[in-house]
XYZ file of C-alpha atoms in Angstrom:
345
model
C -27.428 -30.460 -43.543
C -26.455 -31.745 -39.822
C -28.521 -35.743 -39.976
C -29.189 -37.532 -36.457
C -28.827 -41.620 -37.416
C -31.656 -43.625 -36.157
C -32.938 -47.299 -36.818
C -35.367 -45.913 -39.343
C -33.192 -44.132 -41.575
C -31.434 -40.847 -40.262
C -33.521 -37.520 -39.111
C -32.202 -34.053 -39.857
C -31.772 -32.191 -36.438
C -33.966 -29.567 -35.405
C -33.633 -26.238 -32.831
C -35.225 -28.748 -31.003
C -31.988 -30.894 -30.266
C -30.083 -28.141 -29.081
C -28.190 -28.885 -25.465
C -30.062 -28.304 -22.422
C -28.109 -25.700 -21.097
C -25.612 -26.918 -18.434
C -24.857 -30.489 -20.050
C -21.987 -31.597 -21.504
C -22.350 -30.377 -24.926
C -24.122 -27.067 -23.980
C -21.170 -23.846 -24.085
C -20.360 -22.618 -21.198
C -23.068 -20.505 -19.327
C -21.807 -16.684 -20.636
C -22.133 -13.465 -18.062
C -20.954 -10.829 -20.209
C -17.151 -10.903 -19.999
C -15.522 -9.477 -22.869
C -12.619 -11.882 -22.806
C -15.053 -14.449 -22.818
C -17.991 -13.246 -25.875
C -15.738 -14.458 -29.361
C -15.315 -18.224 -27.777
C -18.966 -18.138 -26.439
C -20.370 -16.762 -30.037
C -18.149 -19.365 -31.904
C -19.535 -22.214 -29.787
C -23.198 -21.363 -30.014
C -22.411 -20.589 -33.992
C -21.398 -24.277 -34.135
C -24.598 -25.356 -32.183
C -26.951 -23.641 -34.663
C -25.223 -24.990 -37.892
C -25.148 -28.418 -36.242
C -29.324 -28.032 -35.881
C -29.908 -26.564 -38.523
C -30.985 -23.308 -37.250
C -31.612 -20.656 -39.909
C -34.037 -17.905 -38.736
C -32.466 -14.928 -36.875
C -35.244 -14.688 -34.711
C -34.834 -18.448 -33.314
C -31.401 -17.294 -33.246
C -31.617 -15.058 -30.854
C -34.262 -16.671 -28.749
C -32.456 -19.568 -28.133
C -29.150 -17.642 -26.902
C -30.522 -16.149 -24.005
C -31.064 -19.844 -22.088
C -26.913 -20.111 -22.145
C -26.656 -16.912 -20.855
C -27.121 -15.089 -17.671
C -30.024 -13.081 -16.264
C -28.221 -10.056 -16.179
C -26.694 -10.828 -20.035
C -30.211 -12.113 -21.022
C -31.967 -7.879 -20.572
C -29.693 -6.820 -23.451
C -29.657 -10.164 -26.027
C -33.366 -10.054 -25.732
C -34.133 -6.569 -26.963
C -32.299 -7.452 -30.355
C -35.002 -7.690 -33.269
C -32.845 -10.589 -34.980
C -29.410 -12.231 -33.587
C -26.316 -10.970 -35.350
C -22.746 -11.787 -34.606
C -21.367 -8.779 -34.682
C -23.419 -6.724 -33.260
C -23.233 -9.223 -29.538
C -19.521 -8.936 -29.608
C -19.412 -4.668 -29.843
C -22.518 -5.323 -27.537
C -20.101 -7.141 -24.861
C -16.990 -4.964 -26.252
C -15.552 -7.632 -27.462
C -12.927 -5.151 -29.684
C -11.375 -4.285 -26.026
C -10.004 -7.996 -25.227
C -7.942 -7.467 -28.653
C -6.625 -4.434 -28.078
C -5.314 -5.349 -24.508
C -1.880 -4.235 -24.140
C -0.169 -1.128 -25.213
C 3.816 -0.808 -25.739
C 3.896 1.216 -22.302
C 2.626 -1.827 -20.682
C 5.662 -3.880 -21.981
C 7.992 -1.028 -20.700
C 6.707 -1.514 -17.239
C 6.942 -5.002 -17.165
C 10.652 -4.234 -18.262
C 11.644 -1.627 -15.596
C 10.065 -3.616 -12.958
C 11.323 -6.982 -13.392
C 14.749 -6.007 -14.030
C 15.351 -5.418 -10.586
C 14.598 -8.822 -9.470
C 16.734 -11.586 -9.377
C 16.347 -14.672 -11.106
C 18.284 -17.744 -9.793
C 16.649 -20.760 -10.037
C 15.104 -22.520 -13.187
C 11.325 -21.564 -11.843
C 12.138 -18.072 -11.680
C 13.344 -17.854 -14.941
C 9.790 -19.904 -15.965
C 7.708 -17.143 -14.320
C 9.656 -14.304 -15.610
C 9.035 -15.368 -19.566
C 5.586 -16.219 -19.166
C 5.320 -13.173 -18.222
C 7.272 -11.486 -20.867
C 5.698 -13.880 -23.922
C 1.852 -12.788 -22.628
C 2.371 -9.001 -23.325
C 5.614 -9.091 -25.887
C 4.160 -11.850 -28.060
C 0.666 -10.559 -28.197
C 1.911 -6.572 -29.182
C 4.791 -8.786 -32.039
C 1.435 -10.369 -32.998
C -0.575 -6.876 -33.281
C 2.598 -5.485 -35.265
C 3.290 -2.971 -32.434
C 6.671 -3.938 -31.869
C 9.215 -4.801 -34.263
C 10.592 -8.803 -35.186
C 13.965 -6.661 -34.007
C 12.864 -4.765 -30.815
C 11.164 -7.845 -29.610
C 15.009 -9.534 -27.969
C 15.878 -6.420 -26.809
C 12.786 -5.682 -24.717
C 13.671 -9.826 -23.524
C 17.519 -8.540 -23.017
C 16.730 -5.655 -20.939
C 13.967 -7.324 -18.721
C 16.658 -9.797 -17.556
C 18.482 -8.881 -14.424
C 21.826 -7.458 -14.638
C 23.367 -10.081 -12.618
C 21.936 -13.368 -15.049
C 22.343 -10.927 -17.848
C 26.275 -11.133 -17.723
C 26.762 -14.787 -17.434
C 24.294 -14.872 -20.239
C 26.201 -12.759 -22.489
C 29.561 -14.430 -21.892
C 27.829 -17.406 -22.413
C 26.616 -16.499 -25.352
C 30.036 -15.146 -26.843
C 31.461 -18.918 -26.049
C 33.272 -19.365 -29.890
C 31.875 -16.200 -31.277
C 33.953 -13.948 -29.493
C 34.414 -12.019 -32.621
C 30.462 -11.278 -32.546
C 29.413 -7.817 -33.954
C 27.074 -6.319 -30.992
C 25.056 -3.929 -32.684
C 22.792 -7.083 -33.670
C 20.957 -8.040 -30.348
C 21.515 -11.996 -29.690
C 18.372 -14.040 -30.723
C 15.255 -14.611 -28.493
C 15.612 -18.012 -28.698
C 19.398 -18.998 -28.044
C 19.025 -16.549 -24.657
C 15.556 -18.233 -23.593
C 17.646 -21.726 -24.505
C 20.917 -19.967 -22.734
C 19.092 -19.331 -19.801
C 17.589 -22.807 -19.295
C 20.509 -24.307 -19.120
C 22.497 -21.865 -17.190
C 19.665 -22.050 -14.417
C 18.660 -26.256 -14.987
C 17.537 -27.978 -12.120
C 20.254 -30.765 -11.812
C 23.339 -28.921 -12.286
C 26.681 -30.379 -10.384
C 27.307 -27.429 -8.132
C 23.719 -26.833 -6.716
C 23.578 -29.416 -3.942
C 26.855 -28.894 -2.197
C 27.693 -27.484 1.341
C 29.966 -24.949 -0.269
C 27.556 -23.720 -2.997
C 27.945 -19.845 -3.991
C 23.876 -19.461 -3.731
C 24.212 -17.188 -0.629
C 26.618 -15.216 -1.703
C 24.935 -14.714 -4.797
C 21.830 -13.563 -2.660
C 23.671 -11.182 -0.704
C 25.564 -9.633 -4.766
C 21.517 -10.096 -5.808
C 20.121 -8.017 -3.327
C 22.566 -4.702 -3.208
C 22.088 -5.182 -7.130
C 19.095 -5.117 -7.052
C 18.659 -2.162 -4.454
C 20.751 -0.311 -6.710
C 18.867 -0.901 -9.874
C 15.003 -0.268 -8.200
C 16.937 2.945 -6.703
C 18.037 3.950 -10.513
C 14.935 3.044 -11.846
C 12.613 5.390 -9.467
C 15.240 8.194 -9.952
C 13.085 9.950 -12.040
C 10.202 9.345 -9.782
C 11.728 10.616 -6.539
C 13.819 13.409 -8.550
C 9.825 14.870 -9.190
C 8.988 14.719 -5.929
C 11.764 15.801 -4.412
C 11.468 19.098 -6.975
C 8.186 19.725 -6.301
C 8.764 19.668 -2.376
C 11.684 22.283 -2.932
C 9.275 24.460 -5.289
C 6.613 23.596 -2.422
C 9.181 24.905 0.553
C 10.502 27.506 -1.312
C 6.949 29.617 -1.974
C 6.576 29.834 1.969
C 9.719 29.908 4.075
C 8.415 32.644 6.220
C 5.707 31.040 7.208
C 6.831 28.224 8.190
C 9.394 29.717 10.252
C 6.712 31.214 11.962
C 4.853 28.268 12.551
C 7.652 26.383 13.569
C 8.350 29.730 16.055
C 5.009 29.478 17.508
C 4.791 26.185 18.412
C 8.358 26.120 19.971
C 7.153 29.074 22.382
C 3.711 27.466 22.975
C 5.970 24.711 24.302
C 8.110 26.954 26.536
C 5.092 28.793 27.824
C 3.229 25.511 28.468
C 6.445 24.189 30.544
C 6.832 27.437 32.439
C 3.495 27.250 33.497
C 3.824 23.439 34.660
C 7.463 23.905 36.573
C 5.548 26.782 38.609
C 2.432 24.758 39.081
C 4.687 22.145 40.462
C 7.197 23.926 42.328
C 4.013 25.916 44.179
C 2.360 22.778 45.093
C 5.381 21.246 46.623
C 6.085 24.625 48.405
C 3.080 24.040 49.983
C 3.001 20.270 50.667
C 6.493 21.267 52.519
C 4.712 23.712 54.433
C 1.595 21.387 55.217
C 4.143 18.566 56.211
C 5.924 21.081 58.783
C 2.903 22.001 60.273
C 1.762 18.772 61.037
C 4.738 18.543 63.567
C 3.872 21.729 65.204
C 0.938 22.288 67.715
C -1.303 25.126 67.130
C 0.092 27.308 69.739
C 3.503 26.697 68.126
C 5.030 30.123 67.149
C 6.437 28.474 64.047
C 3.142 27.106 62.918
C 1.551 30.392 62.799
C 4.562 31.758 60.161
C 4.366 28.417 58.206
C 0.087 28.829 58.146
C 0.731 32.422 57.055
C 3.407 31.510 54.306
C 0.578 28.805 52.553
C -2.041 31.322 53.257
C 0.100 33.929 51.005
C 0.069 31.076 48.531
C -3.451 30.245 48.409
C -6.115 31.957 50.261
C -7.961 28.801 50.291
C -5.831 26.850 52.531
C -7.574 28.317 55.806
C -10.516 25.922 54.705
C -8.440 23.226 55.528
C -5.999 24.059 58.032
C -6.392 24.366 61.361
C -5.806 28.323 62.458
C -3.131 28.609 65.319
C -3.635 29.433 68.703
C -2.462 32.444 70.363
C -0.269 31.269 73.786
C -1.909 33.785 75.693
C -5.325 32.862 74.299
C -4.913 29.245 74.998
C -6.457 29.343 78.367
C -9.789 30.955 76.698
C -10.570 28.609 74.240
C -10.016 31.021 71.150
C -8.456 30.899 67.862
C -6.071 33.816 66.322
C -6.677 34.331 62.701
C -2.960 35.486 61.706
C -4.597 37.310 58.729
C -6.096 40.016 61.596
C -2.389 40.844 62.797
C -0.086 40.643 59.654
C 0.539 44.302 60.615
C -0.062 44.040 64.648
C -0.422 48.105 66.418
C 2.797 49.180 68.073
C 3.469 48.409 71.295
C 3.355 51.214 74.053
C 6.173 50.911 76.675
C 5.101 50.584 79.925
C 6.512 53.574 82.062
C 8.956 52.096 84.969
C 8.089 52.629 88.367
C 9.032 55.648 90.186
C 11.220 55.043 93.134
């Protein structure tokens, strides 16, 4: 039994010398995350054994002020506080079953294509690669064996090679159907890639050129890896083509004599307007008794009626001196003239 020391004697601790919630010794306030529930149950399982807390339904009371107020609706409608039913409460089963062997695979066929060349890349890349391969070894989901060749084959080809001849440095002899160990590459690697190496800090350093060998290998590996992906796609666009070729020939027929009509229509528009802009821009140099001016006002009117509301009808010569107008559309077809019998002598 958990004993507070005091000048008296000592004094066995009560619920009542639990935390205040929020101090120092009080767990960490708990919102329902299921990564979060097994440390948060552990710490308050500590708490009660420290006070002496025995009673389920003090238990469970007593949870709810280092929890949310969201977390708090569901602890509270327990009848008595058990351990395992909070953590299937807060699915606390899904943070240990959090990676699947399809997960590693991905992790695999995407960082393959990317380079690695410098000591922090490499650091990045196995954290990576010990948070999901280390947790399925762990689970039993992979194999003590499959676990350096999933490592191998997330490498990039490029860091891959020198590794490998690196590796075969006095074992040349080395039977390869054994993959190399996790831990001489991950050692191999460090340093091949360490931060203080001789060559790194000269003028003449390869690093560019290995950029430029990094980048078309890479290409070509992302390209190889999506074959699959764009070998589906492009067979379900030639299944996709191949169901309706006649109608898209007809579509693609329609719209290409839409488009002629549409441009016929707009090279006649514009070669009528200018037509007529030539004619109004004659006329304009003409008087209105001007022979010519009454051919060039009957030529627009043939071209649009409308033009009389704007134009100014010519004037007959012979009608000058009396003040009228001739409308040219009242003698397009003018009576024959009758010849005037000559004189007798």
């Amino acid at each position: 039994m958990s004993a507070l020391a005091s000048g008296s004697g000592t004094t066995a601790l009560t619920i009542a010398h639990l935390p205040q919630p929020g101090s120092r010794t009080a767990p960490e306030k708990f919102k329902g995350d299921y990564t979060k529930v097994r440390t948060f149950v552990k710490q308050y399982e500590r708490l009660l054994a420290l006070c002496n807390v025995t009673n389920d339904r003090d238990k469970c009371e007593n949870i709810t002020q280092y929890c949310g107020s969201k977390t708090n609706r569901l602890i509270e409608v327990l009848k008595a506080y058990q351990e395992e039913q909070i953590l299937k409460l807060f699915d606390a089963d899904r943070d240990l079953k959090r990676y699947k062997v399809r997960d590693l695979d991905d992790f695999v066929r995407r960082c393959k294509s990317i380079p690695i060349k410098t000591l922090s890349d490499w650091t990045k890349f196995i954290q990576g690669f010990i948070v999901i391969a280390d947790w399925l070894r762990l689970k039993n989901k992979i194999s003590e064996d499959d676990y350096p060749v999933y490592l191998w084959q997330a490498i990039h080809r490029k860091l891959r090679h020198q590794l490998e001849a690196r590796l075969l440095v006095g074992d040349v002899s080395r039977d390869m159907s054994t993959p190399f160990e996790a831990d001489k590459i991950i050692l191999a690697a460090e340093k091949l890639l360490q931060r203080d190496r001789f060559d790194t800090d000269r003028a003449w350093s390869d690093l560019e050129d290995d950029s430029d060998d990094d980048t078309s290998s890479s290409d070509s590996d992302s390209s190889s890896s999506d074959s699959s992906d764009s070998e589906d796609d492009s067979y379900r666009k030639a299944r996709k083509s191949k169901k309706s070729p006649h109608s898209s020939k007809k579509k693609q027929t329609k719209k290409k004599s839409k488009r002629v009509e549409s441009n016929g229509e707009q090279t006649s528009r514009d070669s009528k307007k200018v037509s007529i802009d030539d004619l109004v821009h004659k006329m304009s140099r003409l008087s209105l008794d001007d022979p010519k001016y009454a051919l060039l006002y009957l030529q627009a009117l043939s071209q649009n009626p409308d033009i009389k509301l704007v134009l100014a009808q010519p004037i007959h010569r012979d009608a000058k001196q009396k003040g009228r107008t001739l409308d040219p559309s009242r003698h397009l077809h003018p009576p024959p003239i009758t010849p005037i019998p000559a004189p007798s002598i």
